[in-house]
Amino acid sequence: MKIGILGGSFNPIHEGHMNIARAARDLLGLDIIYLMPAGEPPHKDRDFTAVRFMRLDMVRLAVSDEQGIDAFDFEIFKDEKCYTYETLGELKKLWPNDEIFFLIGEDSLDYFDSWKNPKEICAAASIAVASRKDSSDKGTLDEKLKRYSAKYKSNFIRINCDDVPVSSTMIREKIAEGEESIVFLPRTVHRYIKEHHLYEKDLFFDIGDEEISEIKRKLKKKLKRSRYTHTLGVASTCEALAMRYGYPLRAAFTAGLLHDCAKGMTIDEQKRYCREHDIKISESEKKAPWLLHAKVGADLASFKYSIDNEEILHAIRYHTTGCPDMTLLDKIVFIADYIEPQRHKQVRLAEVRAAAYIDIDLALSMILSDTIRYLKNGGAPIDETTLKTCEFYKDIKGFNT
Ligand code: DGI
Ligand code: FE
Ligand code: FE
């Protein structure tokens, strides 16, 4: 097999990386090219950087629809700096009969002599140098490649790539500045960055201890004792899921705390609140008025609990029915509501609890299908938003099994 290796921090991965990978795959006829994110040296500045798990997640997302390109976690869990000669040496041992191509950029080539043990690098792999197609001094590059090939008795090959004017630093800076549209970032990766609030400077929902205590105090007064206990269970489960999936913890906790805040009102009070605040009551909410507390809750959270974070309000708004294409926080609150420690009646509860920490979408689709079945058995009307949510997630394994 011909195997390519492209290392980097991939913080985050972008179209420039993908472009090099595709060019190497096609021009060198590689069977597979591995994108290999670097580990995390302990002293590294952790600000504005994504933890290694997330860098790996993003690489996996970027390659998921690509033929012959894959993520490779060979270095990422190491805490020490990995020298290329060591990694390639190990890989050569792993794949003694395969031909390895190590990819580097044109600018790295100039420092190649000063890399640690370049001879060992060359003994393990051929070096493929990604060069810009429009680079003017191709002649010089070819000269260099020839010189290096002779010096290290190895194969230094040029691969011509289109220039993609982007860098990870540029992307991080743009996101920190709050820019919405980022070019040359794979769509799925961009979505992941937004969902997890990576690289954002202004973590606007860093809600303080004081505010959280104040919310708790109010809720304790408004809610029945058992509802308040449920609320605390949902909040801490939200926090645990946020740890698992990489979401700002305070925001998740707050969303959990407030998800049922409208349950302090009777159904009649909720209906009146809707009339007074121009909140439309849908046909299915007329038939199943207990659904209203989600909408009313989002409104109360905003006006009575001073939450101005749209993501938190959205998660409260849809915590009962779900909605198509839920955000990460939507899913966290929806699932936490179902699995918090006080719950005990649902049929597959233990399974859903386990699934929640393994695969969030699996847990979501299990809950959706179990809820639908439960409602159908009880002859309850099913809300149109619930139906749309099911339609959106029905192809995920776990649904209706
Ligand atoms: O407020 P909680 O009791 O903590 O939980 P919740 O907001 O998820 O409400 C759960 C109830 O809502 C439960 O009895 C199932 C019901 N429900 C969920 N989706 C629908 C629904 N009821 C109807 N009629 N239609 C739905 O689509
Ligand atoms: Fe609820
Ligand atoms: Fe609830």
GROMACS .gro file of C-alpha atoms and ligand atoms in nm:
model
  430
    1MET     CA    1   0.000   0.000   0.000
    2LYS     CA    2   0.098   0.360  -0.053
    3ILE     CA    3   0.024   0.553   0.263
    4GLY     CA    4   0.043   0.930   0.309
    5ILE     CA    5   0.083   1.109   0.642
    6LEU     CA    6  -0.011   1.472   0.694
    7GLY     CA    7   0.060   1.596   1.045
    8GLY     CA    8  -0.039   1.924   1.205
    9SER     CA    9  -0.223   2.070   1.501
   10PHE     CA   10  -0.543   2.101   1.299
   11ASN     CA   11  -0.662   2.372   1.532
   12PRO     CA   12  -0.891   2.371   1.340
   13ILE     CA   13  -0.865   2.168   1.021
   14HIS     CA   14  -0.949   2.371   0.710
   15GLU     CA   15  -0.973   2.344   0.331
   16GLY     CA   16  -0.601   2.413   0.294
   17HIS     CA   17  -0.525   2.085   0.473
   18MET     CA   18  -0.795   1.902   0.279
   19ASN     CA   19  -0.662   2.039  -0.046
   20ILE     CA   20  -0.311   1.911   0.022
   21ALA     CA   21  -0.450   1.574   0.127
   22ARG     CA   22  -0.660   1.540  -0.189
   23ALA     CA   23  -0.375   1.650  -0.414
   24ALA     CA   24  -0.135   1.404  -0.250
   25ARG     CA   25  -0.387   1.123  -0.275
   26ASP     CA   26  -0.453   1.187  -0.643
   27LEU     CA   27  -0.106   1.282  -0.766
   28LEU     CA   28   0.086   1.016  -0.574
   29GLY     CA   29  -0.184   0.752  -0.620
   30LEU     CA   30  -0.204   0.691  -0.247
   31ASP     CA   31  -0.433   0.420  -0.116
   32ILE     CA   32  -0.489   0.617   0.198
   33ILE     CA   33  -0.376   0.945   0.342
   34TYR     CA   34  -0.389   0.990   0.717
   35LEU     CA   35  -0.442   1.327   0.879
   36MET     CA   36  -0.253   1.297   1.205
   37PRO     CA   37  -0.325   1.567   1.466
   38ALA     CA   38  -0.038   1.646   1.701
   39GLY     CA   39  -0.049   1.578   2.075
   40GLU     CA   40  -0.058   1.844   2.343
   41PRO     CA   41   0.265   1.941   2.512
   42PRO     CA   42   0.182   2.020   2.877
   43HIS     CA   43   0.319   2.375   2.878
   44LYS     CA   44   0.126   2.489   2.577
   45ASP     CA   45  -0.081   2.803   2.605
   46ARG     CA   46  -0.434   2.672   2.641
   47ASP     CA   47  -0.613   2.995   2.555
   48PHE     CA   48  -0.797   2.997   2.228
   49THR     CA   49  -0.713   2.642   2.156
   50ALA     CA   50  -0.938   2.345   2.128
   51VAL     CA   51  -0.860   2.045   2.344
   52ARG     CA   52  -0.716   1.750   2.159
   53PHE     CA   53  -1.039   1.551   2.158
   54MET     CA   54  -1.210   1.832   1.976
   55ARG     CA   55  -0.932   1.877   1.724
   56LEU     CA   56  -0.964   1.507   1.651
   57ASP     CA   57  -1.344   1.531   1.630
   58MET     CA   58  -1.309   1.808   1.373
   59VAL     CA   59  -1.064   1.612   1.161
   60ARG     CA   60  -1.303   1.316   1.170
   61LEU     CA   61  -1.588   1.539   1.057
   62ALA     CA   62  -1.383   1.688   0.775
   63VAL     CA   63  -1.282   1.349   0.632
   64SER     CA   64  -1.614   1.172   0.682
   65ASP     CA   65  -1.722   1.205   0.319
   66GLU     CA   66  -1.379   1.171   0.163
   67GLN     CA   67  -1.250   0.864  -0.018
   68GLY     CA   68  -0.902   0.758   0.085
   69ILE     CA   69  -0.855   1.024   0.353
   70ASP     CA   70  -0.882   0.933   0.718
   71ALA     CA   71  -0.814   1.066   1.067
   72PHE     CA   72  -0.527   0.901   1.253
   73ASP     CA   73  -0.493   0.934   1.632
   74PHE     CA   74  -0.136   0.805   1.651
   75GLU     CA   75   0.014   1.116   1.814
   76ILE     CA   76  -0.278   1.300   1.960
   77PHE     CA   77  -0.288   1.134   2.301
   78LYS     CA   78   0.081   1.189   2.366
   79ASP     CA   79   0.179   1.466   2.607
   80GLU     CA   80   0.534   1.505   2.488
   81LYS     CA   81   0.645   1.664   2.167
   82CYS     CA   82   0.662   1.392   1.902
   83TYR     CA   83   0.965   1.403   1.679
   84THR     CA   84   0.891   1.318   1.319
   85TYR     CA   85   1.177   1.069   1.300
   86GLU     CA   86   1.035   0.880   1.599
   87THR     CA   87   0.678   0.872   1.471
   88LEU     CA   88   0.781   0.768   1.122
   89GLY     CA   89   1.017   0.507   1.265
   90GLU     CA   90   0.732   0.356   1.462
   91LEU     CA   91   0.500   0.367   1.163
   92LYS     CA   92   0.757   0.198   0.944
   93LYS     CA   93   0.774  -0.083   1.198
   94LEU     CA   94   0.398  -0.102   1.198
   95TRP     CA   95   0.380  -0.113   0.817
   96PRO     CA   96   0.708  -0.269   0.703
   97ASN     CA   97   0.585  -0.357   0.357
   98ASP     CA   98   0.410  -0.034   0.275
   99GLU     CA   99   0.544   0.276   0.112
  100ILE     CA  100   0.509   0.581   0.336
  101PHE     CA  101   0.492   0.938   0.208
  102PHE     CA  102   0.537   1.215   0.461
  103LEU     CA  103   0.382   1.543   0.355
  104ILE     CA  104   0.534   1.880   0.428
  105GLY     CA  105   0.479   2.234   0.303
  106GLU     CA  106   0.721   2.407   0.072
  107ASP     CA  107   0.835   2.643   0.347
  108SER     CA  108   0.917   2.359   0.588
  109LEU     CA  109   1.156   2.216   0.332
  110ASP     CA  110   1.406   2.496   0.398
  111TYR     CA  111   1.443   2.382   0.757
  112PHE     CA  112   1.460   2.014   0.677
  113ASP     CA  113   1.833   1.994   0.754
  114SER     CA  114   1.771   2.121   1.104
  115TRP     CA  115   1.500   1.868   1.186
  116LYS     CA  116   1.603   1.606   1.433
  117ASN     CA  117   1.758   1.301   1.261
  118PRO     CA  118   1.657   1.382   0.902
  119LYS     CA  119   1.833   1.068   0.783
  120GLU     CA  120   1.603   0.850   0.988
  121ILE     CA  121   1.304   1.038   0.856
  122CYS     CA  122   1.418   0.965   0.503
  123ALA     CA  123   1.487   0.602   0.580
  124ALA     CA  124   1.124   0.557   0.681
  125ALA     CA  125   0.941   0.767   0.426
  126SER     CA  126   0.953   0.959   0.103
  127ILE     CA  127   0.900   1.330   0.148
  128ALA     CA  128   0.618   1.485  -0.051
  129VAL     CA  129   0.642   1.862  -0.070
  130ALA     CA  130   0.318   2.051  -0.127
  131SER     CA  131   0.399   2.334  -0.361
  132ARG     CA  132   0.169   2.604  -0.484
  133LYS     CA  133   0.068   2.557  -0.845
  134ASP     CA  134   0.134   2.922  -0.921
  135SER     CA  135   0.461   2.937  -0.731
  136SER     CA  136   0.701   3.131  -0.956
  137ASP     CA  137   1.027   2.963  -0.863
  138LYS     CA  138   0.936   2.609  -0.949
  139GLY     CA  139   1.281   2.566  -1.097
  140THR     CA  140   1.441   2.649  -0.766
  141LEU     CA  141   1.214   2.406  -0.586
  142ASP     CA  142   1.296   2.128  -0.829
  143GLU     CA  143   1.664   2.201  -0.776
  144LYS     CA  144   1.619   2.180  -0.403
  145LEU     CA  145   1.429   1.855  -0.427
  146LYS     CA  146   1.704   1.705  -0.640
  147ARG     CA  147   1.968   1.820  -0.394
  148TYR     CA  148   1.783   1.679  -0.095
  149SER     CA  149   1.711   1.352  -0.275
  150ALA     CA  150   2.083   1.309  -0.343
  151LYS     CA  151   2.191   1.419   0.003
  152TYR     CA  152   1.957   1.187   0.190
  153LYS     CA  153   1.949   0.914  -0.075
  154SER     CA  154   1.577   0.941  -0.069
  155ASN     CA  155   1.279   1.052  -0.263
  156PHE     CA  156   1.176   1.416  -0.242
  157ILE     CA  157   0.869   1.468  -0.460
  158ARG     CA  158   0.679   1.778  -0.552
  159ILE     CA  159   0.301   1.780  -0.543
  160ASN     CA  160   0.134   2.077  -0.700
  161CYS     CA  161  -0.158   2.214  -0.504
  162ASP     CA  162  -0.390   2.503  -0.562
  163ASP     CA  163  -0.323   2.773  -0.311
  164VAL     CA  164  -0.598   2.803  -0.052
  165PRO     CA  165  -0.547   3.136   0.124
  166VAL     CA  166  -0.638   3.032   0.479
  167SER     CA  167  -0.468   2.936   0.802
  168SER     CA  168  -0.590   2.800   1.135
  169THR     CA  169  -0.466   3.115   1.309
  170MET     CA  170  -0.668   3.329   1.072
  171ILE     CA  171  -0.978   3.123   1.141
  172ARG     CA  172  -0.934   3.143   1.519
  173GLU     CA  173  -0.885   3.518   1.500
  174LYS     CA  174  -1.194   3.568   1.288
  175ILE     CA  175  -1.405   3.362   1.525
  176ALA     CA  176  -1.270   3.552   1.826
  177GLU     CA  177  -1.373   3.872   1.651
  178GLY     CA  178  -1.723   3.734   1.618
  179GLU     CA  179  -1.720   3.694   1.242
  180GLU     CA  180  -1.999   3.468   1.125
  181SER     CA  181  -1.899   3.357   0.779
  182ILE     CA  182  -1.564   3.189   0.761
  183VAL     CA  183  -1.438   3.074   0.423
  184PHE     CA  184  -1.240   2.759   0.357
  185LEU     CA  185  -1.371   2.588   0.665
  186PRO     CA  186  -1.558   2.261   0.599
  187ARG     CA  187  -1.926   2.315   0.675
  188THR     CA  188  -1.948   2.038   0.932
  189VAL     CA  189  -1.639   2.170   1.110
  190HIS     CA  190  -1.779   2.521   1.120
  191ARG     CA  191  -2.096   2.391   1.274
  192TYR     CA  192  -1.897   2.198   1.533
  193ILE     CA  193  -1.700   2.510   1.625
  194LYS     CA  194  -2.017   2.711   1.670
  195GLU     CA  195  -2.193   2.440   1.867
  196HIS     CA  196  -1.907   2.407   2.111
  197HIS     CA  197  -1.824   2.778   2.119
  198LEU     CA  198  -1.464   2.706   2.031
  199TYR     CA  199  -1.221   2.995   1.990
  200GLU     CA  200  -1.478   3.251   2.104
  201LYS     CA  201  -1.327   3.535   2.300
  202ASP     CA  202  -1.647   3.652   2.452
  203LEU     CA  203  -1.796   3.361   2.640
  204PHE     CA  204  -2.102   3.573   2.690
  205PHE     CA  205  -2.285   3.321   2.901
  206ASP     CA  206  -2.031   3.297   3.173
  207ILE     CA  207  -2.297   3.325   3.436
  208GLY     CA  208  -2.162   3.388   3.785
  209ASP     CA  209  -2.225   3.210   4.116
  210GLU     CA  210  -2.435   3.500   4.240
  211GLU     CA  211  -2.672   3.483   3.945
  212ILE     CA  212  -2.707   3.108   3.975
  213SER     CA  213  -2.787   3.131   4.348
  214GLU     CA  214  -3.044   3.398   4.275
  215ILE     CA  215  -3.215   3.184   4.010
  216LYS     CA  216  -3.219   2.886   4.247
  217ARG     CA  217  -3.366   3.094   4.527
  218LYS     CA  218  -3.650   3.218   4.305
  219LEU     CA  219  -3.722   2.873   4.164
  220LYS     CA  220  -3.731   2.716   4.506
  221LYS     CA  221  -4.003   2.961   4.601
  222LYS     CA  222  -4.207   2.915   4.282
  223LEU     CA  223  -4.189   2.541   4.227
  224LYS     CA  224  -4.336   2.250   4.415
  225ARG     CA  225  -4.076   2.060   4.612
  226SER     CA  226  -4.067   1.761   4.377
  227ARG     CA  227  -4.044   1.987   4.071
  228TYR     CA  228  -3.758   2.177   4.230
  229THR     CA  229  -3.574   1.852   4.300
  230HIS     CA  230  -3.632   1.748   3.938
  231THR     CA  231  -3.497   2.084   3.826
  232LEU     CA  232  -3.175   2.042   4.025
  233GLY     CA  233  -3.138   1.692   3.882
  234VAL     CA  234  -3.178   1.821   3.528
  235ALA     CA  235  -2.931   2.105   3.589
  236SER     CA  236  -2.657   1.878   3.719
  237THR     CA  237  -2.722   1.621   3.444
  238CYS     CA  238  -2.695   1.902   3.187
  239GLU     CA  239  -2.364   1.997   3.343
  240ALA     CA  240  -2.237   1.639   3.323
  241LEU     CA  241  -2.342   1.605   2.959
  242ALA     CA  242  -2.177   1.939   2.886
  243MET     CA  243  -1.854   1.799   3.029
  244ARG     CA  244  -1.885   1.497   2.805
  245TYR     CA  245  -1.964   1.687   2.485
  246GLY     CA  246  -1.765   2.004   2.543
  247TYR     CA  247  -2.021   2.276   2.605
  248PRO     CA  248  -1.979   2.572   2.843
  249LEU     CA  249  -2.079   2.424   3.179
  250ARG     CA  250  -2.248   2.720   3.342
  251ALA     CA  251  -2.469   2.781   3.042
  252ALA     CA  252  -2.579   2.417   3.036
  253PHE     CA  253  -2.644   2.420   3.411
  254THR     CA  254  -2.851   2.739   3.384
  255ALA     CA  255  -3.057   2.604   3.095
  256GLY     CA  256  -3.131   2.294   3.304
  257LEU     CA  257  -3.226   2.501   3.606
  258LEU     CA  258  -3.472   2.710   3.410
  259HIS     CA  259  -3.620   2.453   3.171
  260ASP     CA  260  -3.938   2.400   3.378
  261CYS     CA  261  -3.953   2.746   3.537
  262ALA     CA  262  -4.306   2.794   3.401
  263LYS     CA  263  -4.427   2.495   3.600
  264GLY     CA  264  -4.464   2.733   3.892
  265MET     CA  265  -4.780   2.850   3.716
  266THR     CA  266  -5.101   2.654   3.671
  267ILE     CA  267  -5.213   2.569   3.317
  268ASP     CA  268  -5.473   2.847   3.336
  269GLU     CA  269  -5.211   3.096   3.446
  270GLN     CA  270  -4.991   2.985   3.157
  271LYS     CA  271  -5.277   3.033   2.909
  272ARG     CA  272  -5.344   3.376   3.049
  273TYR     CA  273  -4.975   3.461   3.032
  274CYS     CA  274  -4.979   3.364   2.663
  275ARG     CA  275  -5.278   3.587   2.592
  276GLU     CA  276  -5.125   3.878   2.778
  277HIS     CA  277  -4.787   3.841   2.611
  278ASP     CA  278  -4.904   3.767   2.257
  279ILE     CA  279  -4.771   3.414   2.261
  280LYS     CA  280  -4.960   3.205   2.008
  281ILE     CA  281  -5.115   2.882   2.132
  282SER     CA  282  -5.111   2.615   1.861
  283GLU     CA  283  -5.387   2.363   1.794
  284SER     CA  284  -5.196   2.082   1.959
  285GLU     CA  285  -5.116   2.298   2.259
  286LYS     CA  286  -5.490   2.359   2.298
  287LYS     CA  287  -5.538   1.982   2.311
  288ALA     CA  288  -5.231   1.916   2.525
  289PRO     CA  289  -5.187   2.234   2.729
  290TRP     CA  290  -4.907   2.088   2.941
  291LEU     CA  291  -4.684   2.148   2.638
  292LEU     CA  292  -4.724   2.523   2.689
  293HIS     CA  293  -4.480   2.540   2.980
  294ALA     CA  294  -4.188   2.514   2.738
  295LYS     CA  295  -4.281   2.826   2.542
  296VAL     CA  296  -4.390   3.016   2.849
  297GLY     CA  297  -4.074   2.906   3.028
  298ALA     CA  298  -3.851   3.051   2.754
  299ASP     CA  299  -4.038   3.380   2.786
  300LEU     CA  300  -4.012   3.384   3.165
  301ALA     CA  301  -3.644   3.297   3.153
  302SER     CA  302  -3.591   3.599   2.936
  303PHE     CA  303  -3.809   3.853   3.116
  304LYS     CA  304  -3.820   3.731   3.475
  305TYR     CA  305  -3.481   3.566   3.507
  306SER     CA  306  -3.291   3.807   3.279
  307ILE     CA  307  -3.143   3.542   3.051
  308ASP     CA  308  -3.050   3.705   2.721
  309ASN     CA  309  -2.864   3.413   2.573
  310GLU     CA  310  -3.059   3.294   2.269
  311GLU     CA  311  -2.915   2.948   2.285
  312ILE     CA  312  -3.037   2.892   2.641
  313LEU     CA  313  -3.382   3.033   2.558
  314HIS     CA  314  -3.405   2.810   2.251
  315ALA     CA  315  -3.320   2.500   2.454
  316ILE     CA  316  -3.593   2.582   2.707
  317ARG     CA  317  -3.842   2.655   2.429
  318TYR     CA  318  -3.791   2.312   2.271
  319HIS     CA  319  -3.721   2.096   2.575
  320THR     CA  320  -4.052   1.906   2.553
  321THR     CA  321  -4.102   1.854   2.178
  322GLY     CA  322  -3.746   1.883   2.051
  323CYS     CA  323  -3.712   2.040   1.706
  324PRO     CA  324  -3.549   1.949   1.377
  325ASP     CA  325  -3.172   2.004   1.369
  326MET     CA  326  -3.132   2.064   1.742
  327THR     CA  327  -2.829   2.249   1.875
  328LEU     CA  328  -2.593   2.075   2.112
  329LEU     CA  329  -2.750   2.256   2.408
  330ASP     CA  330  -3.103   2.166   2.288
  331LYS     CA  331  -3.002   1.801   2.293
  332ILE     CA  332  -2.833   1.827   2.631
  333VAL     CA  333  -3.141   1.976   2.801
  334PHE     CA  334  -3.383   1.743   2.622
  335ILE     CA  335  -3.186   1.435   2.723
  336ALA     CA  336  -3.111   1.553   3.078
  337ASP     CA  337  -3.484   1.608   3.134
  338TYR     CA  338  -3.543   1.245   3.044
  339ILE     CA  339  -3.258   1.080   3.234
  340GLU     CA  340  -3.208   1.291   3.549
  341PRO     CA  341  -3.172   1.085   3.868
  342GLN     CA  342  -3.533   1.123   3.989
  343ARG     CA  343  -3.680   0.965   3.675
  344HIS     CA  344  -3.775   0.600   3.703
  345LYS     CA  345  -4.078   0.514   3.489
  346GLN     CA  346  -3.947   0.502   3.133
  347VAL     CA  347  -3.904   0.162   2.971
  348ARG     CA  348  -3.545   0.181   2.849
  349LEU     CA  349  -3.418   0.429   3.105
  350ALA     CA  350  -3.096   0.249   3.198
  351GLU     CA  351  -3.007   0.206   2.831
  352VAL     CA  352  -3.083   0.564   2.743
  353ARG     CA  353  -2.875   0.683   3.039
  354ALA     CA  354  -2.577   0.483   2.921
  355ALA     CA  355  -2.627   0.589   2.559
  356ALA     CA  356  -2.642   0.956   2.660
  357TYR     CA  357  -2.274   0.953   2.753
  358ILE     CA  358  -2.166   0.745   2.454
  359ASP     CA  359  -2.353   0.888   2.157
  360ILE     CA  360  -2.576   1.189   2.205
  361ASP     CA  361  -2.776   1.137   1.886
  362LEU     CA  362  -2.837   0.773   1.968
  363ALA     CA  363  -2.979   0.875   2.307
  364LEU     CA  364  -3.188   1.144   2.140
  365SER     CA  365  -3.344   0.908   1.889
  366MET     CA  366  -3.412   0.647   2.157
  367ILE     CA  367  -3.597   0.906   2.364
  368LEU     CA  368  -3.793   1.035   2.066
  369SER     CA  369  -3.911   0.694   1.959
  370ASP     CA  370  -3.996   0.584   2.313
  371THR     CA  371  -4.190   0.905   2.373
  372ILE     CA  372  -4.389   0.863   2.052
  373ARG     CA  373  -4.473   0.507   2.144
  374TYR     CA  374  -4.575   0.612   2.494
  375LEU     CA  375  -4.797   0.891   2.363
  376LYS     CA  376  -4.958   0.665   2.100
  377ASN     CA  377  -5.030   0.396   2.359
  378GLY     CA  378  -5.191   0.654   2.583
  379GLY     CA  379  -5.392   0.799   2.294
  380ALA     CA  380  -5.242   1.146   2.350
  381PRO     CA  381  -5.229   1.393   2.061
  382ILE     CA  382  -4.880   1.428   1.921
  383ASP     CA  383  -4.752   1.779   1.870
  384GLU     CA  384  -4.651   1.874   1.515
  385THR     CA  385  -4.308   1.990   1.633
  386THR     CA  386  -4.253   1.651   1.796
  387LEU     CA  387  -4.349   1.485   1.465
  388LYS     CA  388  -4.110   1.706   1.270
  389THR     CA  389  -3.835   1.627   1.518
  390CYS     CA  390  -3.894   1.255   1.473
  391GLU     CA  391  -3.896   1.291   1.097
  392PHE     CA  392  -3.560   1.467   1.117
  393TYR     CA  393  -3.394   1.207   1.341
  394LYS     CA  394  -3.571   0.888   1.231
  395ASP     CA  395  -3.278   0.756   1.028
  396ILE     CA  396  -3.041   0.755   1.323
  397LYS     CA  397  -2.988   0.413   1.472
  398GLY     CA  398  -3.177   0.376   1.796
  399PHE     CA  399  -3.497   0.506   1.649
  400ASN     CA  400  -3.784   0.262   1.692
  401THR     CA  401  -3.566  -0.025   1.794
  402DGI     O1  402  -4.182   1.899   3.218
  402DGI     P1  403  -4.138   1.759   3.246
  402DGI     O2  404  -4.245   1.676   3.304
  402DGI     O3  405  -4.013   1.752   3.322
  402DGI     O4  406  -4.101   1.694   3.105
  402DGI     P2  407  -4.143   1.742   2.959
  402DGI     O5  408  -4.137   1.888   2.950
  402DGI     O6  409  -4.062   1.664   2.863
  402DGI     O7  410  -4.291   1.697   2.949
  402DGI     C1  411  -4.311   1.561   2.944
  402DGI     C2  412  -4.455   1.531   2.910
  402DGI     O8  413  -4.487   1.586   2.786
  402DGI     C3  414  -4.473   1.384   2.901
  402DGI     O9  415  -4.593   1.351   2.966
  402DGI     C4  416  -4.481   1.357   2.756
  402DGI     C5  417  -4.540   1.484   2.706
  402DGI     N1  418  -4.509   1.509   2.566
  402DGI     C6  419  -4.389   1.516   2.505
  402DGI     N2  420  -4.407   1.536   2.375
  402DGI     C7  421  -4.538   1.543   2.353
  402DGI     C8  422  -4.604   1.527   2.475
  402DGI     N3  423  -4.737   1.529   2.487
  402DGI     C9  424  -4.810   1.545   2.378
  402DGI     N4  425  -4.939   1.547   2.385
  402DGI     N5  426  -4.753   1.560   2.256
  402DGI    C10  427  -4.621   1.560   2.238
  402DGI    O10  428  -4.574   1.574   2.127
  403FE      FE  429  -4.078   2.028   3.101
  404FE      FE  430  -3.850   1.878   3.316
   0.00000   0.00000   0.00000
